[in-house]
Tab-separated table of C-alpha atoms in Angstrom:
chain	number	residue	atom	x	y	z
A	1	UNK	CA	-60.680	45.568	-39.249
A	2	UNK	CA	-62.350	43.950	-36.249
A	3	UNK	CA	-63.321	40.265	-36.178
A	4	UNK	CA	-67.043	41.083	-36.078
A	5	UNK	CA	-66.638	43.136	-39.265
A	6	UNK	CA	-65.539	39.962	-41.035
A	7	UNK	CA	-68.215	37.772	-39.492
A	8	UNK	CA	-65.667	36.150	-37.177
A	9	UNK	CA	-66.124	35.491	-33.451
A	10	UNK	CA	-63.340	34.203	-31.189
A	11	UNK	CA	-64.097	33.829	-27.488
A	12	UNK	CA	-61.828	32.393	-24.797
A	13	UNK	CA	-63.481	31.058	-21.629
A	14	UNK	CA	-61.227	31.217	-18.555
A	15	UNK	CA	-61.271	29.785	-15.039
A	16	UNK	CA	-63.718	27.472	-13.333
A	17	UNK	CA	-66.492	30.017	-13.931
A	18	UNK	CA	-65.609	29.997	-17.664
A	19	UNK	CA	-65.582	33.798	-17.905
A	20	UNK	CA	-65.900	34.834	-21.586
A	21	UNK	CA	-63.045	36.933	-23.058
A	22	UNK	CA	-63.816	38.131	-26.577
A	23	UNK	CA	-60.911	38.559	-28.984
A	24	UNK	CA	-60.508	41.758	-30.978
A	25	UNK	CA	-57.815	42.569	-33.515
A	26	UNK	CA	-54.359	42.961	-31.866
A	27	UNK	CA	-55.868	42.283	-28.424
A	28	UNK	CA	-53.970	40.482	-25.652
A	29	UNK	CA	-55.851	37.856	-23.636
A	30	UNK	CA	-54.028	37.138	-20.360
A	31	UNK	CA	-54.510	33.912	-18.395
A	32	UNK	CA	-52.549	32.081	-15.713
A	33	UNK	CA	-50.904	28.723	-16.286
A	34	UNK	CA	-53.048	25.722	-15.333
A	35	UNK	CA	-56.148	27.914	-15.441
A	36	UNK	CA	-59.072	26.275	-17.235
A	37	UNK	CA	-59.159	27.573	-20.795
A	38	UNK	CA	-61.566	26.908	-23.659
A	39	UNK	CA	-62.048	28.607	-27.021
A	40	UNK	CA	-65.038	28.959	-29.343
A	41	UNK	CA	-64.738	30.014	-32.970
A	42	UNK	CA	-67.337	30.879	-35.606
A	43	UNK	CA	-67.010	32.503	-39.031
A	44	UNK	CA	-69.404	33.322	-41.853
A	45	UNK	CA	-67.366	31.201	-44.275
A	46	UNK	CA	-66.460	27.517	-44.020
A	47	UNK	CA	-62.923	27.923	-45.364
A	48	UNK	CA	-61.851	30.312	-42.597
A	49	UNK	CA	-59.733	28.677	-39.881
A	50	UNK	CA	-58.443	29.620	-36.418
A	51	UNK	CA	-54.765	28.985	-35.642
A	52	UNK	CA	-53.176	29.061	-32.174
A	53	UNK	CA	-49.482	28.502	-31.486
A	54	UNK	CA	-48.937	25.104	-29.874
A	55	UNK	CA	-51.942	23.290	-31.320
A	56	UNK	CA	-49.577	20.740	-32.870
A	57	UNK	CA	-49.056	19.429	-29.332
A	58	UNK	CA	-52.707	18.473	-29.078
A	59	UNK	CA	-54.391	15.239	-30.169
A	60	UNK	CA	-54.515	15.606	-33.973
A	61	UNK	CA	-57.738	13.597	-34.195
A	62	UNK	CA	-59.560	16.508	-32.507
A	63	UNK	CA	-58.179	19.126	-34.911
A	64	UNK	CA	-58.511	20.013	-38.570
A	65	UNK	CA	-55.375	19.933	-40.739
A	66	UNK	CA	-55.253	22.571	-43.468
A	67	UNK	CA	-53.844	22.022	-46.974
A	68	UNK	CA	-50.289	22.357	-45.583
A	69	UNK	CA	-50.901	19.892	-42.756
A	70	UNK	CA	-50.980	22.609	-40.093
A	71	UNK	CA	-53.467	21.964	-37.242
A	72	UNK	CA	-56.244	24.523	-36.805
A	73	UNK	CA	-59.865	24.875	-35.659
A	74	UNK	CA	-62.827	25.006	-38.000
A	75	UNK	CA	-65.702	27.451	-37.807
A	76	UNK	CA	-68.389	26.165	-35.471
A	77	UNK	CA	-65.946	24.946	-32.824
A	78	UNK	CA	-67.546	25.351	-29.396
A	79	UNK	CA	-65.509	25.442	-26.178
A	80	UNK	CA	-62.530	23.523	-27.467
A	81	UNK	CA	-60.504	22.546	-24.327
A	82	UNK	CA	-57.050	24.089	-24.516
A	83	UNK	CA	-56.531	23.294	-20.846
A	84	UNK	CA	-58.820	21.964	-18.138
A	85	UNK	CA	-58.585	20.147	-14.823
A	86	UNK	CA	-59.654	16.964	-16.583
A	87	UNK	CA	-57.495	17.300	-19.687
A	88	UNK	CA	-53.865	18.421	-19.376
A	89	UNK	CA	-52.674	17.653	-22.899
A	90	UNK	CA	-52.049	21.226	-24.005
A	91	UNK	CA	-48.679	22.472	-22.654
A	92	UNK	CA	-49.642	25.973	-21.521
A	93	UNK	CA	-46.235	27.034	-20.258
A	94	UNK	CA	-45.802	30.766	-19.559
A	95	UNK	CA	-45.311	32.449	-22.936
A	96	UNK	CA	-47.059	34.489	-25.630
A	97	UNK	CA	-49.088	32.420	-28.110
A	98	UNK	CA	-50.108	33.927	-31.432
A	99	UNK	CA	-53.789	33.643	-32.308
A	100	UNK	CA	-54.776	34.315	-35.908
A	101	UNK	CA	-57.484	33.657	-38.478
A	102	UNK	CA	-56.732	32.851	-42.117
A	103	UNK	CA	-58.769	31.982	-45.179
A	104	UNK	CA	-57.899	28.862	-47.130
A	105	UNK	CA	-55.369	29.603	-49.859
A	106	UNK	CA	-54.523	33.106	-48.615
A	107	UNK	CA	-51.062	34.075	-47.384
A	108	UNK	CA	-51.954	37.011	-45.138
A	109	UNK	CA	-53.704	36.687	-41.785
A	110	UNK	CA	-56.971	38.597	-41.545
A	111	UNK	CA	-56.965	38.793	-37.736
A	112	UNK	CA	-54.129	38.571	-35.212
A	113	UNK	CA	-54.164	38.580	-31.397
A	114	UNK	CA	-52.062	37.267	-28.499
A	115	UNK	CA	-52.831	34.683	-25.822
A	116	UNK	CA	-50.488	35.503	-22.920
A	117	UNK	CA	-49.961	32.811	-20.275
A	118	UNK	CA	-48.494	34.099	-17.009
A	119	UNK	CA	-46.765	31.921	-14.370
A	120	UNK	CA	-48.561	31.155	-11.106
A	121	UNK	CA	-45.539	31.329	-8.816
A	122	UNK	CA	-42.783	33.940	-8.850
A	123	UNK	CA	-42.985	36.239	-11.846
A	124	UNK	CA	-40.032	37.589	-13.801
A	125	UNK	CA	-40.809	41.105	-12.532
A	126	UNK	CA	-40.633	39.924	-8.924
A	127	UNK	CA	-37.297	38.240	-9.561
A	128	UNK	CA	-35.975	41.380	-11.252
A	129	UNK	CA	-36.906	43.419	-8.173
A	130	UNK	CA	-35.131	40.916	-5.937
A	131	UNK	CA	-31.997	41.017	-8.113
A	132	UNK	CA	-32.004	44.820	-8.210
A	133	UNK	CA	-32.342	44.957	-4.449
A	134	UNK	CA	-29.436	42.556	-3.996
A	135	UNK	CA	-27.164	44.347	-6.489
A	136	UNK	CA	-27.815	47.855	-5.157
A	137	UNK	CA	-24.747	49.476	-3.668
A	138	UNK	CA	-26.212	50.485	-0.368
A	139	UNK	CA	-24.685	53.748	0.886
A	140	UNK	CA	-27.548	55.225	2.917
A	141	UNK	CA	-29.962	53.899	5.517
A	142	UNK	CA	-28.960	50.256	5.252
A	143	UNK	CA	-25.312	51.041	5.946
A	144	UNK	CA	-26.118	53.561	8.681
A	145	UNK	CA	-28.430	51.084	10.417
A	146	UNK	CA	-25.788	48.359	10.501
A	147	UNK	CA	-23.002	50.726	11.501
A	148	UNK	CA	-25.028	52.121	14.407
A	149	UNK	CA	-26.365	48.781	15.620
A	150	UNK	CA	-23.080	46.870	15.366
A	151	UNK	CA	-20.467	49.617	15.587
A	152	UNK	CA	-18.619	47.644	12.923
A	153	UNK	CA	-16.169	48.675	10.235
A	154	UNK	CA	-15.031	45.825	8.018
A	155	UNK	CA	-11.552	45.805	6.516
A	156	UNK	CA	-11.279	45.931	2.755
A	157	UNK	CA	-8.890	43.012	2.201
A	158	UNK	CA	-11.850	41.013	0.879
A	159	UNK	CA	-11.721	43.163	-2.265
A	160	UNK	CA	-14.874	45.172	-1.562
A	161	UNK	CA	-15.363	48.494	0.265
A	162	UNK	CA	-16.784	48.182	3.771
A	163	UNK	CA	-19.936	50.098	2.796
A	164	UNK	CA	-20.732	47.586	0.062
A	165	UNK	CA	-20.152	44.573	2.315
A	166	UNK	CA	-22.327	46.019	5.077
A	167	UNK	CA	-25.010	46.931	2.572
A	168	UNK	CA	-25.009	43.423	1.151
A	169	UNK	CA	-25.221	41.965	4.659
A	170	UNK	CA	-28.362	43.988	5.447
A	171	UNK	CA	-30.076	43.078	2.167
A	172	UNK	CA	-29.101	39.393	2.231
A	173	UNK	CA	-30.385	39.017	5.785
A	174	UNK	CA	-33.615	40.759	4.737
A	175	UNK	CA	-34.035	38.464	1.714
A	176	UNK	CA	-33.629	35.291	3.781
A	177	UNK	CA	-36.141	36.519	6.380
A	178	UNK	CA	-38.600	37.965	3.860
A	179	UNK	CA	-38.669	35.183	1.279
A	180	UNK	CA	-38.203	32.155	3.521
A	181	UNK	CA	-41.920	31.280	3.533
A	182	UNK	CA	-42.165	31.759	-0.235
A	183	UNK	CA	-39.223	29.436	-0.819
A	184	UNK	CA	-40.705	26.838	1.543
A	185	UNK	CA	-43.909	26.890	-0.515
A	186	UNK	CA	-41.934	26.519	-3.744
A	187	UNK	CA	-40.098	23.501	-2.337
A	188	UNK	CA	-43.378	21.879	-1.283
A	189	UNK	CA	-45.113	22.705	-4.578
A	190	UNK	CA	-42.474	23.239	-7.276
A	191	UNK	CA	-43.524	24.304	-10.735
A	192	UNK	CA	-43.876	21.386	-13.124
A	193	UNK	CA	-44.963	20.700	-16.667
A	194	UNK	CA	-45.518	17.843	-19.079
A	195	UNK	CA	-42.608	17.327	-21.445
A	196	UNK	CA	-43.396	15.840	-24.828
A	197	UNK	CA	-41.126	13.272	-26.509
A	198	UNK	CA	-41.553	11.364	-29.750
A	199	UNK	CA	-40.865	7.662	-30.211
A	200	UNK	CA	-41.362	5.164	-33.011
A	201	UNK	CA	-43.824	2.525	-31.801
A	202	UNK	CA	-45.979	-0.201	-33.311
A	203	UNK	CA	-49.279	1.111	-34.639
A	204	UNK	CA	-51.260	-1.188	-32.322
A	205	UNK	CA	-49.789	0.597	-29.287
A	206	UNK	CA	-52.247	3.115	-27.820
A	207	UNK	CA	-50.346	6.350	-28.307
A	208	UNK	CA	-51.340	9.903	-29.149
A	209	UNK	CA	-50.220	11.514	-32.411
A	210	UNK	CA	-50.098	15.048	-33.747
A	211	UNK	CA	-49.224	16.958	-36.910
A	212	UNK	CA	-45.543	16.055	-36.521
A	213	UNK	CA	-46.538	12.374	-36.414
A	214	UNK	CA	-48.493	12.823	-39.642
A	215	UNK	CA	-45.556	14.537	-41.354
A	216	UNK	CA	-43.220	11.781	-40.163
A	217	UNK	CA	-45.365	9.129	-41.900
A	218	UNK	CA	-44.884	11.002	-45.193
A	219	UNK	CA	-41.144	11.489	-44.658
A	220	UNK	CA	-38.433	9.208	-46.015
A	221	UNK	CA	-37.783	7.861	-42.521
A	222	UNK	CA	-41.464	7.072	-41.981
A	223	UNK	CA	-41.832	5.393	-45.358
A	224	UNK	CA	-38.712	3.325	-44.730
A	225	UNK	CA	-40.069	2.209	-41.346
A	226	UNK	CA	-43.335	1.174	-43.036
A	227	UNK	CA	-41.837	-0.455	-46.130
A	228	UNK	CA	-43.633	-3.699	-45.310
A	229	UNK	CA	-46.991	-2.038	-44.565
A	230	UNK	CA	-49.923	-2.967	-46.816
A	231	UNK	CA	-50.952	0.667	-47.330
A	232	UNK	CA	-50.179	4.194	-46.179
A	233	UNK	CA	-53.540	4.311	-44.370
A	234	UNK	CA	-52.569	1.281	-42.253
A	235	UNK	CA	-48.938	1.784	-41.171
A	236	UNK	CA	-47.102	-0.732	-39.039
A	237	UNK	CA	-45.046	1.923	-37.242
A	238	UNK	CA	-46.110	5.384	-36.051
A	239	UNK	CA	-44.384	8.313	-34.380
A	240	UNK	CA	-46.147	8.406	-31.009
A	241	UNK	CA	-46.149	11.069	-28.299
A	242	UNK	CA	-44.719	10.098	-24.913
A	243	UNK	CA	-45.314	12.495	-22.002
A	244	UNK	CA	-43.148	12.759	-18.903
A	245	UNK	CA	-43.379	15.090	-15.918
A	246	UNK	CA	-40.452	17.478	-15.513
A	247	UNK	CA	-39.496	20.115	-12.963
A	248	UNK	CA	-36.987	21.663	-15.371
A	249	UNK	CA	-39.205	24.646	-16.138
A	250	UNK	CA	-38.131	28.239	-16.960
A	251	UNK	CA	-39.575	29.445	-13.637
A	252	UNK	CA	-37.665	26.851	-11.599
A	253	UNK	CA	-34.448	27.641	-13.485
A	254	UNK	CA	-34.919	31.360	-12.766
A	255	UNK	CA	-35.435	30.722	-9.042
A	256	UNK	CA	-32.448	28.338	-8.899
A	257	UNK	CA	-30.227	30.873	-10.668
A	258	UNK	CA	-31.311	33.559	-8.210
A	259	UNK	CA	-30.550	31.280	-5.242
A	260	UNK	CA	-27.084	30.503	-6.648
A	261	UNK	CA	-26.431	34.225	-6.864
A	262	UNK	CA	-27.675	34.885	-3.306
A	263	UNK	CA	-25.530	32.023	-1.991
A	264	UNK	CA	-22.389	33.353	-3.719
A	265	UNK	CA	-22.996	36.851	-2.290
A	266	UNK	CA	-23.439	35.407	1.208
A	267	UNK	CA	-20.142	33.526	0.845
A	268	UNK	CA	-18.465	36.804	-0.143
A	269	UNK	CA	-19.845	38.632	2.912
A	270	UNK	CA	-18.906	35.698	5.158
A	271	UNK	CA	-15.297	35.829	3.928
A	272	UNK	CA	-15.154	39.589	4.568
A	273	UNK	CA	-16.442	39.100	8.126
A	274	UNK	CA	-13.953	36.269	8.738
A	275	UNK	CA	-11.029	38.419	7.483
A	276	UNK	CA	-12.082	41.250	9.784
A	277	UNK	CA	-12.364	38.971	12.838
A	278	UNK	CA	-8.913	37.499	12.134
A	279	UNK	CA	-7.344	40.939	11.799
A	280	UNK	CA	-9.034	42.241	14.956
A	281	UNK	CA	-7.850	39.195	16.914
A	282	UNK	CA	-4.289	39.914	15.801
A	283	UNK	CA	-4.729	43.534	16.873
A	284	UNK	CA	-5.842	42.372	20.329
A	285	UNK	CA	-2.808	40.061	20.629
A	286	UNK	CA	-0.523	42.962	19.719
A	287	UNK	CA	-2.085	45.291	22.315
A	288	UNK	CA	-2.618	42.743	25.096
A	289	UNK	CA	0.840	43.186	26.752
A	290	UNK	CA	0.232	46.943	27.137
A	291	UNK	CA	-3.284	46.843	28.622
A	292	UNK	CA	-2.093	47.050	32.208
A	293	UNK	CA	0.141	50.084	31.682
A	294	UNK	CA	-1.864	52.068	29.095
A	295	UNK	CA	-5.466	52.977	29.802
A	296	UNK	CA	-6.139	53.907	26.169
A	297	UNK	CA	-4.887	50.512	25.015
A	298	UNK	CA	-7.204	48.814	27.478
A	299	UNK	CA	-10.158	50.711	25.973
A	300	UNK	CA	-9.027	49.740	22.463
A	301	UNK	CA	-8.893	46.051	23.368
A	302	UNK	CA	-12.342	46.167	24.962
A	303	UNK	CA	-13.737	47.926	21.859
A	304	UNK	CA	-12.153	45.318	19.586
A	305	UNK	CA	-13.615	42.468	21.641
A	306	UNK	CA	-17.088	44.043	21.481
A	307	UNK	CA	-16.654	44.473	17.745
A	308	UNK	CA	-15.697	40.800	17.374
A	309	UNK	CA	-18.833	39.785	19.293
A	310	UNK	CA	-20.947	41.789	16.826
A	311	UNK	CA	-19.064	40.275	13.906
A	312	UNK	CA	-19.589	36.759	15.273
A	313	UNK	CA	-23.332	37.487	15.391
A	314	UNK	CA	-23.227	38.689	11.772
A	315	UNK	CA	-21.179	35.625	10.825
A	316	UNK	CA	-23.798	33.348	12.382
A	317	UNK	CA	-26.573	35.126	10.439
A	318	UNK	CA	-24.716	34.557	7.157
A	319	UNK	CA	-24.030	30.895	7.965
A	320	UNK	CA	-27.708	30.331	8.725
A	321	UNK	CA	-28.667	32.108	5.513
A	322	UNK	CA	-26.268	30.000	3.431
A	323	UNK	CA	-27.618	26.832	5.061
A	324	UNK	CA	-31.236	27.720	4.255
A	325	UNK	CA	-30.510	28.823	0.682
A	326	UNK	CA	-28.462	25.707	-0.080
A	327	UNK	CA	-31.214	23.577	1.445
A	328	UNK	CA	-33.701	25.082	-1.017
A	329	UNK	CA	-31.245	24.638	-3.895
A	330	UNK	CA	-30.876	20.941	-3.095
A	331	UNK	CA	-34.621	20.291	-2.705
């Protein structure tokens, strides 16, 4: 059954232009984090309420509490601010929030929908693509391109086949070049969010409260803290909400985990290059006494020296890449 069939209207207004997005049964309303978001709700009955996951994080004085003490919105609510430039109370972190309508006293929801908040910066899909690209065992063009341009064959004492090491080198170098600007922007403007904490404070302290604060007052701990209070309506101690800004967000943790992985793969490639250079230098030392008497040996030594020059260039690329990645990780 659709909302309009039950006399219910739920409309989200998104962005600075407040574009209306009408909710239908099982619909998914997608918005971006920190995008202005309001909701209006009307129903043909007074005892029908709108519930949205996360409303308990909002100022309880602006909400209605149902018979179970759960915060909700009454019919007639017009453009209730879930998030706006001027009011950042509602923690719209990227996630799916259930939206549903329920009549007073009934167990089953009459209408259900989803409010989906997407991250502004790097999405999970983008990170998955980057991981897949890094993990791919490159056997084709990437390997051929490196082999032709450097004339290099790495030894396999590093524990990985030469094709895999060369493939990783190509992709890692590409990632550092391709995503450098993106990472710079993330360092300058990292994702952040308000983190909510609860603390027992004197009731005369100006502090926001929510449904959890109300439940705390009725709990044994709350009653014990207010044993000397004159009445339940005038407590001496409340459970207040304290907000602090944190950069420990799911998006930042995903990016940091990806950078750790890239850095470890670069270290692996760097070790393989170093092992190959060391072995080639030993090969040159072994052949050096015979260069003057054997023309073929002279050609071998020259080829090894050219190979080492190419490897030194690759080694420098990896060192630069590790430096940049670790710089971003420490920012």
